């Protein structure tokens, strides 16, 4: 029997990014005990610190005609009508009060005089994006300061959750490893909030954090939670492919190419412009235009295309001032490796950027599992088939707040102390430590992870068809059967990256299979999901793909998205 320590709390928040931190703050404000678990160092790991500075909120400071209703309409339209409209409405309506709270927490937004700076990004009817000073790091740093003002919130860094604990169909806690020393903890909780981000790391080419391995979706899926639209992965169009030191770094094409900002040019390897005239395209359209250009043989030797801001009609000093104001480039990093973007083009190509699919929630952030809530990128039915720039950070605050509020409400209503089953904790412990005890394995976790990413990149990229999806499922099944049993973890239990990756791999394979299964189920092309054998959007009102596990069997179905007129009736 493995020894473990039990920790009691009212609300357990799993994930230390923007959504998780905001959920913990709200739960504490509601007067309950809260424990926040972060797989890495708070504000130094995960996805939020890497985010660019856009926060969408319809203040109307740039154009007084803008309002939350238009924000809602833009979100639904550009999401190709796949978002649940009750969630899109909440996002648009509550983004303004949430950003004002952030300002009170100390997060700084750029201003034009006394009014907030708001800039236009593709898909917006009016300029709506606020610019956070310091980008995503500036946001999470402000939330971290606010967390410190709530001493009743227990923050535990470097804690990796390995299993959600259930009793009588309700979530009652979780097990987690302290990655610093390898000790196991069992947390009993009256409500659990998942805020663990996305699963971009399933793909080889991504601009996301290496730890975006889909932990929260895996944890929920394992106990029967519904996953929605897992086939929908957003490919951001302009991610650096060269130089090697900066490969995978996102640059905001919105600021670099929009004529009101820098006004640079998008060129193929022949120096030709290929974008259509008119407003800059939104992300799903733009990435397909770029992939088409590359596949037609007009890409660079590094597999990309060029952004050339030397062709901007503006002077060098004005360009640099705009770049600094909008934070559209990792300007200092490029300069450090000898690239002067004012004089030479940069090479970019699309890469996975944001998880549109995930755990299905309602407007209270409840899942179909009692006591389990989800917020932020781990939730899957907010943005639909395409996301507007600035809605991601807004989502963390709107739904993080909602999750913290409703989880605290449920915890107070439950009242009594919840009990966890020792047998379930011991099973979780055995699963976590058994990989350390295996001595006959010949595969390092990193090798298997790269194999997995190669399969996903090859067969679940920007183009899919029935044959490629079947091949993906076959190869993933083979990976599970032939490679996982031969994993070998080297080293001790102290900060062992091999061990962490070995524990992540089974769930990553589960999610990759879920992506392929959902992609097979969606026999149409919509947003970032493109089926070459079904190249058009299906007629009629769009439907979600829905997956659920039951006794190791995947149950898949299509369900209608939520429309506000239907909900009202």
C-alpha angles and dihedrals in degrees: 000000000000116000118235140171123236120220122191123211138154099228122021115199116196113200130044102217129103096294096043095047091048091048091053092049092051094046090051090049087056089059103252132123112260134191120195118201120197123187090213137011114317111254090006102070140045129033108304098070089054095053123114116242103262119125116173116218126149099230093144093221093133096036120014091208091072120098140155092270091060089044087054093049092049091050094051095043096047090043086063089244092289096115119096102251096217088061095043089051092051091049094052095041099047101038092090099054090043093054091047088054089051089055089053089052089057102263108144124221123193114252140198099220108304094343128078117259109246123186133191121248126182115285096027119119090209133014104280113151118111117207116231113209106237092018118233091345089056089053097048092043089057091048090049090056090051091049089058089057088063105064090176089070110090110210117198116187127198092027116139116199111221103178143009112231120223138187126186091349095309130108109244102171145305144257120238138180121226097227091201094067108002096247118150123229129190114207119200113203138170090218134013127207119200113206102153102133128232143316103247091130089075086081126069094223112055140131092211130104116282089238093061088109098140097251096157095049089049093049092050095042091053092061096044105271116153119252117206131203094348090166090068110096117160115229111205109216103220116050120144116257095175143079097038093229090064101033109139096029114133121226120192108244089187092072097034099050106028107105093223089059122032097333096209125163133252110220139176123227090275091059092252126140112232107172116109118252118263132046119356111272122250119251103270091049094042096050092052091050089052095046090049091052092049093046090051088062098256097113129107124266087261092056098258146097132240134261107195115188091170083082091060114122088227126090122257095254093049091048091052091048091052092048091052093045095050097032089223096153140037082241099169093047092053092047090050091060093047101263116134103193090195090067108025135042124249125226118235140167136175119277136169109284114158137020111235094176127061142107115358114240138175126225090279088055089245119149125208088267115084113246094014122114131176133199139174125013093343088070116080116198104062106084103027119207097339133024128221117231111263096025094097098066090039088054092054091058100039097047096031087059092046093048093050091047098048094040090053090047090053092046092053092046092051090053100171125091114265122229125218123208113247090209091060092049090050091051090052090049093050091051092049098047100036093078089059091054096053109105103170099063120115102188125086115218091241091059092053092044091054090049090052092049091050091054093049094045092049101044105021100044127114092305125051138172136171094268095049092046092051089049091051092053092047093050093045090051090051090049090053095048101039107029108032094060090055099053116130124194118205127204136021134309092264114102090328109174091186090059093048092050092046089055092048097050102076091052092046089055090048091053094045088054089048091053091051093045093050091046089055090049093053102073095184140062116254130159111318094355110088121180111189088200091051102032098166133070112257118252121253132030111334123253134214122237108232127196130184133170120228119176091338091309121117114228111199129184145149121248130180120258117246115264119194094226090054092044091052092051 
